[in-house]
Amino acid sequence: MKTIKLVILSVFAMTMVTSCNQEGNYEKVSYFTMDANGELVRPTDFRSWVYVGTPLTPNDMNNGKAAFPEFHNVYIDPMSYTHYKKTGTWREGTILIKELVSVGGKIAASGNGYFMGDFIGLEATIKSKEHFPNEPGNWAYFSFTNPKSGTLANTGKAFATAQCNSCHDSSAGDDFVFTQHYPVLRAAKNVGMDVVPENTSKR
Ligand code: HEC
């Protein structure tokens, strides 16, 4: 019985992988949900997506007043990563997560520096013509952070264009995404779906 179950499971898994890899089909896989009020439901499982980088603008280097003084761990959903490898563009339905982590300490056994402390917030951006036809580039920006309680909200409302979208529009390296700060995405752009950049000699 166990063997039959296993065989059925493996065939199912293989079919899923094949159908996702087939041209076009993977485009439909979505990694986010909008609720009935048009708010983004807080994404889950994103630490098993593709990690693209960790920018940091510490207070010490910004007159004690950095706009975003914490570490930003950035992740992209796996299907949009695949699409970016194939086309070098962001698909309809792309989602990137920015997980905020405080600067926890500045001294380690290896020397002085900036070391990660605690999780303090969560933000996201999605590209969706379906839900945001009027936003520049169809990109919308969200936060789930509640600085007072320290917990995360279950849904997030899109910010006004001027609050987030405009800066991304004018300064981001590739469309609205700050690829100039994400070596993983720069290495992936247009390499083709079957290439695994980290396995090549150039990485
Ligand atoms: C003044 C410019 C500026 C504004 C305003 C801004 N951002 Fe960003 N954002 C950046 C920069 C620069 C990065 C990459 C480096 C970093 O994280 O510090 C970034 C990265 C991000 C990322 C990771 C994906 C990506 O596009 O690179 C998300 C998600 C994000 N910001 C959300 C927001 C949200 C939500 C707001 C509004 C509350 C916002 N941003 C406002 C400059 C800005």
PDB file of C-alpha atoms and ligand atoms in Angstrom:
ATOM      1  CA  MET A   1       0.000   0.000   0.000  1.00  0.00           C
ATOM      2  CA  LYS A   2       2.800   2.305   1.001  1.00  0.00           C
ATOM      3  CA  THR A   3       4.599   1.652  -2.304  1.00  0.00           C
ATOM      4  CA  ILE A   4       1.484   2.395  -4.349  1.00  0.00           C
ATOM      5  CA  LYS A   5       0.976   5.633  -2.475  1.00  0.00           C
ATOM      6  CA  LEU A   6       4.607   6.578  -3.038  1.00  0.00           C
ATOM      7  CA  VAL A   7       4.390   5.833  -6.774  1.00  0.00           C
ATOM      8  CA  ILE A   8       1.208   7.892  -7.102  1.00  0.00           C
ATOM      9  CA  LEU A   9       2.821  10.745  -5.177  1.00  0.00           C
ATOM     10  CA  SER A  10       5.997  10.691  -7.291  1.00  0.00           C
ATOM     11  CA  VAL A  11       4.017  10.673 -10.565  1.00  0.00           C
ATOM     12  CA  PHE A  12       1.965  13.611  -9.263  1.00  0.00           C
ATOM     13  CA  ALA A  13       5.111  15.522  -8.215  1.00  0.00           C
ATOM     14  CA  MET A  14       6.780  14.876 -11.572  1.00  0.00           C
ATOM     15  CA  THR A  15       3.673  16.045 -13.456  1.00  0.00           C
ATOM     16  CA  MET A  16       3.615  19.245 -11.387  1.00  0.00           C
ATOM     17  CA  VAL A  17       7.289  19.954 -12.071  1.00  0.00           C
ATOM     18  CA  THR A  18       6.938  19.204 -15.799  1.00  0.00           C
ATOM     19  CA  SER A  19       3.821  21.319 -16.206  1.00  0.00           C
ATOM     20  CA  CYS A  20       5.414  24.228 -14.338  1.00  0.00           C
ATOM     21  CA  ASN A  21       8.503  24.033 -16.513  1.00  0.00           C
ATOM     22  CA  GLN A  22       6.564  23.992 -19.735  1.00  0.00           C
ATOM     23  CA  GLU A  23       6.579  27.305 -21.494  1.00  0.00           C
ATOM     24  CA  GLY A  24       3.727  29.547 -20.406  1.00  0.00           C
ATOM     25  CA  ASN A  25       2.287  27.391 -17.629  1.00  0.00           C
ATOM     26  CA  TYR A  26       4.546  28.639 -14.871  1.00  0.00           C
ATOM     27  CA  GLU A  27       3.321  32.161 -15.604  1.00  0.00           C
ATOM     28  CA  LYS A  28       0.015  31.324 -13.955  1.00  0.00           C
ATOM     29  CA  VAL A  29       1.444  30.177 -10.628  1.00  0.00           C
ATOM     30  CA  SER A  30       0.671  32.920  -8.095  1.00  0.00           C
ATOM     31  CA  TYR A  31       2.449  33.528  -4.798  1.00  0.00           C
ATOM     32  CA  PHE A  32       0.091  36.127  -3.362  1.00  0.00           C
ATOM     33  CA  THR A  33      -3.585  36.648  -2.608  1.00  0.00           C
ATOM     34  CA  MET A  34      -5.665  39.823  -2.433  1.00  0.00           C
ATOM     35  CA  ASP A  35      -8.565  39.821   0.023  1.00  0.00           C
ATOM     36  CA  ALA A  36     -12.115  41.088  -0.617  1.00  0.00           C
ATOM     37  CA  ASN A  37     -11.057  44.645   0.391  1.00  0.00           C
ATOM     38  CA  GLY A  38      -8.238  44.739  -2.146  1.00  0.00           C
ATOM     39  CA  GLU A  39      -5.547  44.302   0.531  1.00  0.00           C
ATOM     40  CA  LEU A  40      -2.564  41.991   0.163  1.00  0.00           C
ATOM     41  CA  VAL A  41      -2.718  38.955   2.437  1.00  0.00           C
ATOM     42  CA  ARG A  42       0.579  38.625   4.327  1.00  0.00           C
ATOM     43  CA  PRO A  43       2.650  36.140   2.299  1.00  0.00           C
ATOM     44  CA  THR A  44       3.940  33.032   4.068  1.00  0.00           C
ATOM     45  CA  ASP A  45       6.814  30.601   3.401  1.00  0.00           C
ATOM     46  CA  PHE A  46       8.877  33.310   1.691  1.00  0.00           C
ATOM     47  CA  ARG A  47      12.100  32.213   3.397  1.00  0.00           C
ATOM     48  CA  SER A  48      12.009  29.215   1.076  1.00  0.00           C
ATOM     49  CA  TRP A  49      11.780  31.459  -2.020  1.00  0.00           C
ATOM     50  CA  VAL A  50      14.879  32.813  -3.790  1.00  0.00           C
ATOM     51  CA  TYR A  51      17.005  35.065  -1.561  1.00  0.00           C
ATOM     52  CA  VAL A  52      18.488  37.965  -3.549  1.00  0.00           C
ATOM     53  CA  GLY A  53      20.405  40.177  -1.122  1.00  0.00           C
ATOM     54  CA  THR A  54      20.594  42.204   2.106  1.00  0.00           C
ATOM     55  CA  PRO A  55      21.097  45.969   1.750  1.00  0.00           C
ATOM     56  CA  LEU A  56      21.867  47.993   4.892  1.00  0.00           C
ATOM     57  CA  THR A  57      21.930  51.770   5.412  1.00  0.00           C
ATOM     58  CA  PRO A  58      23.000  52.041   9.076  1.00  0.00           C
ATOM     59  CA  ASN A  59      22.243  55.112  11.207  1.00  0.00           C
ATOM     60  CA  ASP A  60      25.991  55.621  11.895  1.00  0.00           C
ATOM     61  CA  MET A  61      26.637  56.348   8.241  1.00  0.00           C
ATOM     62  CA  ASN A  62      23.580  58.623   7.819  1.00  0.00           C
ATOM     63  CA  ASN A  63      23.941  61.272  10.546  1.00  0.00           C
ATOM     64  CA  GLY A  64      22.057  58.989  12.941  1.00  0.00           C
ATOM     65  CA  LYS A  65      18.894  59.371  10.867  1.00  0.00           C
ATOM     66  CA  ALA A  66      18.798  56.713   8.149  1.00  0.00           C
ATOM     67  CA  ALA A  67      15.364  56.452   6.536  1.00  0.00           C
ATOM     68  CA  PHE A  68      15.613  52.646   6.681  1.00  0.00           C
ATOM     69  CA  PRO A  69      18.293  51.840   9.320  1.00  0.00           C
ATOM     70  CA  GLU A  70      17.784  48.067   9.467  1.00  0.00           C
ATOM     71  CA  PHE A  71      18.969  45.112   7.365  1.00  0.00           C
ATOM     72  CA  HIS A  72      16.674  44.290   4.433  1.00  0.00           C
ATOM     73  CA  ASN A  73      16.593  40.618   3.533  1.00  0.00           C
ATOM     74  CA  VAL A  74      15.022  40.487   0.083  1.00  0.00           C
ATOM     75  CA  TYR A  75      13.322  37.440  -1.474  1.00  0.00           C
ATOM     76  CA  ILE A  76      11.584  36.867  -4.822  1.00  0.00           C
ATOM     77  CA  ASP A  77       9.015  34.170  -5.595  1.00  0.00           C
ATOM     78  CA  PRO A  78      10.575  31.233  -7.480  1.00  0.00           C
ATOM     79  CA  MET A  79       8.429  31.486 -10.635  1.00  0.00           C
ATOM     80  CA  SER A  80       9.241  35.159 -11.139  1.00  0.00           C
ATOM     81  CA  TYR A  81      12.917  34.288 -10.666  1.00  0.00           C
ATOM     82  CA  THR A  82      12.579  31.665 -13.415  1.00  0.00           C
ATOM     83  CA  HIS A  83      10.797  34.158 -15.658  1.00  0.00           C
ATOM     84  CA  TYR A  84      13.571  36.718 -15.036  1.00  0.00           C
ATOM     85  CA  LYS A  85      16.178  34.141 -16.049  1.00  0.00           C
ATOM     86  CA  LYS A  86      14.228  33.430 -19.217  1.00  0.00           C
ATOM     87  CA  THR A  87      13.241  36.956 -20.281  1.00  0.00           C
ATOM     88  CA  GLY A  88      15.133  39.468 -18.120  1.00  0.00           C
ATOM     89  CA  THR A  89      11.783  41.079 -17.248  1.00  0.00           C
ATOM     90  CA  TRP A  90       9.318  40.970 -14.347  1.00  0.00           C
ATOM     91  CA  ARG A  91       6.252  38.868 -15.007  1.00  0.00           C
ATOM     92  CA  GLU A  92       2.650  39.836 -14.186  1.00  0.00           C
ATOM     93  CA  GLY A  93       2.315  38.509 -10.625  1.00  0.00           C
ATOM     94  CA  THR A  94       5.898  39.126  -9.463  1.00  0.00           C
ATOM     95  CA  ILE A  95       6.258  39.499  -5.694  1.00  0.00           C
ATOM     96  CA  LEU A  96       9.329  40.598  -3.741  1.00  0.00           C
ATOM     97  CA  ILE A  97       9.494  40.525   0.039  1.00  0.00           C
ATOM     98  CA  LYS A  98      11.638  42.762   2.212  1.00  0.00           C
ATOM     99  CA  GLU A  99      12.122  41.362   5.693  1.00  0.00           C
ATOM    100  CA  LEU A 100      13.455  43.949   8.144  1.00  0.00           C
ATOM    101  CA  VAL A 101      16.050  42.869  10.688  1.00  0.00           C
ATOM    102  CA  SER A 102      17.493  45.224  13.312  1.00  0.00           C
ATOM    103  CA  VAL A 103      21.212  45.888  13.694  1.00  0.00           C
ATOM    104  CA  GLY A 104      21.810  43.683  16.717  1.00  0.00           C
ATOM    105  CA  GLY A 105      25.471  44.250  17.439  1.00  0.00           C
ATOM    106  CA  LYS A 106      28.674  45.697  16.042  1.00  0.00           C
ATOM    107  CA  ILE A 107      31.297  43.381  17.438  1.00  0.00           C
ATOM    108  CA  ALA A 108      31.939  39.764  16.502  1.00  0.00           C
ATOM    109  CA  ALA A 109      34.746  37.261  16.913  1.00  0.00           C
ATOM    110  CA  SER A 110      35.734  38.132  13.336  1.00  0.00           C
ATOM    111  CA  GLY A 111      35.968  41.897  13.918  1.00  0.00           C
ATOM    112  CA  ASN A 112      33.836  45.055  14.090  1.00  0.00           C
ATOM    113  CA  GLY A 113      30.881  45.410  11.758  1.00  0.00           C
ATOM    114  CA  TYR A 114      27.097  45.218  11.559  1.00  0.00           C
ATOM    115  CA  PHE A 115      25.418  42.019  12.685  1.00  0.00           C
ATOM    116  CA  MET A 116      21.779  41.001  12.451  1.00  0.00           C
ATOM    117  CA  GLY A 117      19.544  41.293  15.505  1.00  0.00           C
ATOM    118  CA  ASP A 118      15.799  40.631  15.500  1.00  0.00           C
ATOM    119  CA  PHE A 119      13.012  40.527  12.940  1.00  0.00           C
ATOM    120  CA  ILE A 120      11.251  43.892  13.157  1.00  0.00           C
ATOM    121  CA  GLY A 121       9.084  44.197  10.073  1.00  0.00           C
ATOM    122  CA  LEU A 122       7.869  42.942   6.739  1.00  0.00           C
ATOM    123  CA  GLU A 123       7.190  44.772   3.467  1.00  0.00           C
ATOM    124  CA  ALA A 124       6.299  43.643  -0.031  1.00  0.00           C
ATOM    125  CA  THR A 125       5.909  44.815  -3.581  1.00  0.00           C
ATOM    126  CA  ILE A 126       3.879  43.167  -6.319  1.00  0.00           C
ATOM    127  CA  LYS A 127       3.551  43.784 -10.036  1.00  0.00           C
ATOM    128  CA  SER A 128      -0.074  43.316 -10.982  1.00  0.00           C
ATOM    129  CA  LYS A 129      -1.871  44.882 -13.916  1.00  0.00           C
ATOM    130  CA  GLU A 130      -4.955  42.999 -12.814  1.00  0.00           C
ATOM    131  CA  HIS A 131      -5.098  44.637  -9.362  1.00  0.00           C
ATOM    132  CA  PHE A 132      -3.159  47.890  -9.936  1.00  0.00           C
ATOM    133  CA  PRO A 133      -3.826  49.019 -13.529  1.00  0.00           C
ATOM    134  CA  ASN A 134      -3.213  52.684 -12.616  1.00  0.00           C
ATOM    135  CA  GLU A 135       0.019  52.412 -10.618  1.00  0.00           C
ATOM    136  CA  PRO A 136       3.211  53.299 -12.547  1.00  0.00           C
ATOM    137  CA  GLY A 137       4.552  50.027 -13.977  1.00  0.00           C
ATOM    138  CA  ASN A 138       1.648  48.281 -12.194  1.00  0.00           C
ATOM    139  CA  TRP A 139       3.837  47.981  -9.075  1.00  0.00           C
ATOM    140  CA  ALA A 140       2.173  48.393  -5.648  1.00  0.00           C
ATOM    141  CA  TYR A 141       3.859  48.566  -2.212  1.00  0.00           C
ATOM    142  CA  PHE A 142       2.753  47.219   1.165  1.00  0.00           C
ATOM    143  CA  SER A 143       3.806  46.989   4.798  1.00  0.00           C
ATOM    144  CA  PHE A 144       2.650  44.510   7.433  1.00  0.00           C
ATOM    145  CA  THR A 145       4.729  46.071  10.206  1.00  0.00           C
ATOM    146  CA  ASN A 146       3.099  47.241  13.409  1.00  0.00           C
ATOM    147  CA  PRO A 147       5.949  49.023  15.214  1.00  0.00           C
ATOM    148  CA  LYS A 148       3.954  49.397  18.457  1.00  0.00           C
ATOM    149  CA  SER A 149       2.889  45.799  19.042  1.00  0.00           C
ATOM    150  CA  GLY A 150       5.883  44.222  17.289  1.00  0.00           C
ATOM    151  CA  THR A 151       3.533  41.758  15.587  1.00  0.00           C
ATOM    152  CA  LEU A 152       2.670  41.644  11.892  1.00  0.00           C
ATOM    153  CA  ALA A 153      -0.748  42.493  10.431  1.00  0.00           C
ATOM    154  CA  ASN A 154      -2.519  39.779   8.449  1.00  0.00           C
ATOM    155  CA  THR A 155      -3.137  42.079   5.487  1.00  0.00           C
ATOM    156  CA  GLY A 156      -1.580  45.252   4.072  1.00  0.00           C
ATOM    157  CA  LYS A 157      -3.145  48.149   2.161  1.00  0.00           C
ATOM    158  CA  ALA A 158      -1.285  49.529  -0.869  1.00  0.00           C
ATOM    159  CA  PHE A 159       0.594  52.785  -0.153  1.00  0.00           C
ATOM    160  CA  ALA A 160      -0.113  55.923  -2.161  1.00  0.00           C
ATOM    161  CA  THR A 161       2.060  56.196  -5.281  1.00  0.00           C
ATOM    162  CA  ALA A 162       4.145  59.091  -3.937  1.00  0.00           C
ATOM    163  CA  GLN A 163       5.069  57.251  -0.731  1.00  0.00           C
ATOM    164  CA  CYS A 164       6.892  54.296  -2.277  1.00  0.00           C
ATOM    165  CA  ASN A 165       6.354  53.757  -5.987  1.00  0.00           C
ATOM    166  CA  SER A 166       7.838  57.109  -7.115  1.00  0.00           C
ATOM    167  CA  CYS A 167      11.293  56.556  -5.597  1.00  0.00           C
ATOM    168  CA  HIS A 168      11.447  53.025  -7.007  1.00  0.00           C
ATOM    169  CA  ASP A 169      10.352  54.403 -10.379  1.00  0.00           C
ATOM    170  CA  SER A 170      13.099  57.020 -10.507  1.00  0.00           C
ATOM    171  CA  SER A 171      16.045  55.190  -8.898  1.00  0.00           C
ATOM    172  CA  ALA A 172      15.729  51.401  -9.271  1.00  0.00           C
ATOM    173  CA  GLY A 173      18.182  49.587 -11.543  1.00  0.00           C
ATOM    174  CA  ASP A 174      15.781  47.380 -13.485  1.00  0.00           C
ATOM    175  CA  ASP A 175      12.249  48.645 -13.959  1.00  0.00           C
ATOM    176  CA  PHE A 176      11.097  49.216 -10.323  1.00  0.00           C
ATOM    177  CA  VAL A 177      13.442  46.716  -8.651  1.00  0.00           C
ATOM    178  CA  PHE A 178      16.783  47.732  -7.102  1.00  0.00           C
ATOM    179  CA  THR A 179      18.822  45.082  -8.915  1.00  0.00           C
ATOM    180  CA  GLN A 180      21.960  47.244  -8.534  1.00  0.00           C
ATOM    181  CA  HIS A 181      21.923  46.015  -4.908  1.00  0.00           C
ATOM    182  CA  TYR A 182      21.033  42.355  -5.642  1.00  0.00           C
ATOM    183  CA  PRO A 183      23.931  40.366  -7.166  1.00  0.00           C
ATOM    184  CA  VAL A 184      21.767  37.227  -7.322  1.00  0.00           C
ATOM    185  CA  LEU A 185      19.344  38.911  -9.733  1.00  0.00           C
ATOM    186  CA  ARG A 186      22.088  40.496 -11.822  1.00  0.00           C
ATOM    187  CA  ALA A 187      23.613  37.037 -12.271  1.00  0.00           C
ATOM    188  CA  ALA A 188      20.240  35.584 -13.285  1.00  0.00           C
ATOM    189  CA  LYS A 189      19.027  38.133 -15.831  1.00  0.00           C
ATOM    190  CA  ASN A 190      18.469  36.564 -19.238  1.00  0.00           C
ATOM    191  CA  VAL A 191      20.708  33.527 -18.653  1.00  0.00           C
ATOM    192  CA  GLY A 192      17.953  31.155 -19.820  1.00  0.00           C
ATOM    193  CA  MET A 193      15.621  28.954 -17.841  1.00  0.00           C
ATOM    194  CA  ASP A 194      17.927  25.951 -17.748  1.00  0.00           C
ATOM    195  CA  VAL A 195      21.047  27.761 -16.527  1.00  0.00           C
ATOM    196  CA  VAL A 196      21.797  27.728 -12.790  1.00  0.00           C
ATOM    197  CA  PRO A 197      23.987  30.841 -12.362  1.00  0.00           C
ATOM    198  CA  GLU A 198      25.571  29.734  -9.087  1.00  0.00           C
ATOM    199  CA  ASN A 199      26.874  26.577 -10.777  1.00  0.00           C
ATOM    200  CA  THR A 200      28.827  28.474 -13.427  1.00  0.00           C
ATOM    201  CA  SER A 201      32.447  29.576 -13.000  1.00  0.00           C
ATOM    202  CA  LYS A 202      31.381  33.242 -13.015  1.00  0.00           C
ATOM    203  CA  ARG A 203      28.555  32.528 -10.483  1.00  0.00           C
TER     204      ARG A 203
HETATM  205  C1  HEC B   1      13.713  57.238  -1.214  1.00  0.00           C
HETATM  206  C2  HEC B   1      13.596  56.031  -1.972  1.00  0.00           C
HETATM  207  C3  HEC B   1      12.671  54.912  -1.505  1.00  0.00           C
HETATM  208  C4  HEC B   1      11.383  55.014  -1.004  1.00  0.00           C
HETATM  209  C5  HEC B   1      10.554  56.254  -0.743  1.00  0.00           C
HETATM  210  C6  HEC B   1      10.944  53.635  -0.780  1.00  0.00           C
HETATM  211  N1  HEC B   1      11.912  52.748  -1.155  1.00  0.00           N
HETATM  212 FE1  HEC B   1      11.745  50.709  -1.148  1.00  0.00          FE
HETATM  213  N2  HEC B   1      13.678  50.559  -1.681  1.00  0.00           N
HETATM  214  C7  HEC B   1      14.558  51.619  -1.891  1.00  0.00           C
HETATM  215  C8  HEC B   1      15.904  51.116  -2.090  1.00  0.00           C
HETATM  216  C9  HEC B   1      17.150  51.967  -2.392  1.00  0.00           C
HETATM  217  C10 HEC B   1      15.810  49.703  -2.011  1.00  0.00           C
HETATM  218  C11 HEC B   1      16.962  48.720  -2.119  1.00  0.00           C
HETATM  219  C12 HEC B   1      18.003  48.964  -1.052  1.00  0.00           C
HETATM  220  C13 HEC B   1      17.457  48.857   0.345  1.00  0.00           C
HETATM  221  O1  HEC B   1      16.630  47.979   0.633  1.00  0.00           O
HETATM  222  O2  HEC B   1      17.873  49.686   1.167  1.00  0.00           O
HETATM  223  C14 HEC B   1      14.394  49.390  -1.764  1.00  0.00           C
HETATM  224  C15 HEC B   1      13.893  48.115  -1.716  1.00  0.00           C
HETATM  225  C16 HEC B   1      12.573  47.804  -1.472  1.00  0.00           C
HETATM  226  C17 HEC B   1      11.977  46.476  -1.566  1.00  0.00           C
HETATM  227  C18 HEC B   1      12.683  45.243  -2.076  1.00  0.00           C
HETATM  228  C19 HEC B   1      12.411  45.008  -3.561  1.00  0.00           C
HETATM  229  C20 HEC B   1      12.921  46.069  -4.517  1.00  0.00           C
HETATM  230  O3  HEC B   1      12.087  46.688  -5.188  1.00  0.00           O
HETATM  231  O4  HEC B   1      14.145  46.324  -4.624  1.00  0.00           O
HETATM  232  C21 HEC B   1      10.690  46.581  -1.145  1.00  0.00           C
HETATM  233  C22 HEC B   1       9.669  45.466  -1.037  1.00  0.00           C
HETATM  234  C23 HEC B   1      10.456  47.971  -0.816  1.00  0.00           C
HETATM  235  N3  HEC B   1      11.603  48.701  -1.057  1.00  0.00           N
HETATM  236  C24 HEC B   1       9.275  48.464  -0.319  1.00  0.00           C
HETATM  237  C25 HEC B   1       9.056  49.823  -0.089  1.00  0.00           C
HETATM  238  C26 HEC B   1       7.838  50.349   0.529  1.00  0.00           C
HETATM  239  C27 HEC B   1       6.690  49.505   1.055  1.00  0.00           C
HETATM  240  C28 HEC B   1       7.951  51.705   0.539  1.00  0.00           C
HETATM  241  C29 HEC B   1       6.980  52.736   1.036  1.00  0.00           C
HETATM  242  C30 HEC B   1       6.543  52.625   2.398  1.00  0.00           C
HETATM  243  C31 HEC B   1       9.249  52.026  -0.065  1.00  0.00           C
HETATM  244  N4  HEC B   1       9.880  50.871  -0.430  1.00  0.00           N
HETATM  245  C32 HEC B   1       9.709  53.325  -0.245  1.00  0.00           C
HETATM  246  C33 HEC B   1      14.226  52.943  -1.955  1.00  0.00           C
HETATM  247  C34 HEC B   1      12.998  53.476  -1.570  1.00  0.00           C
END
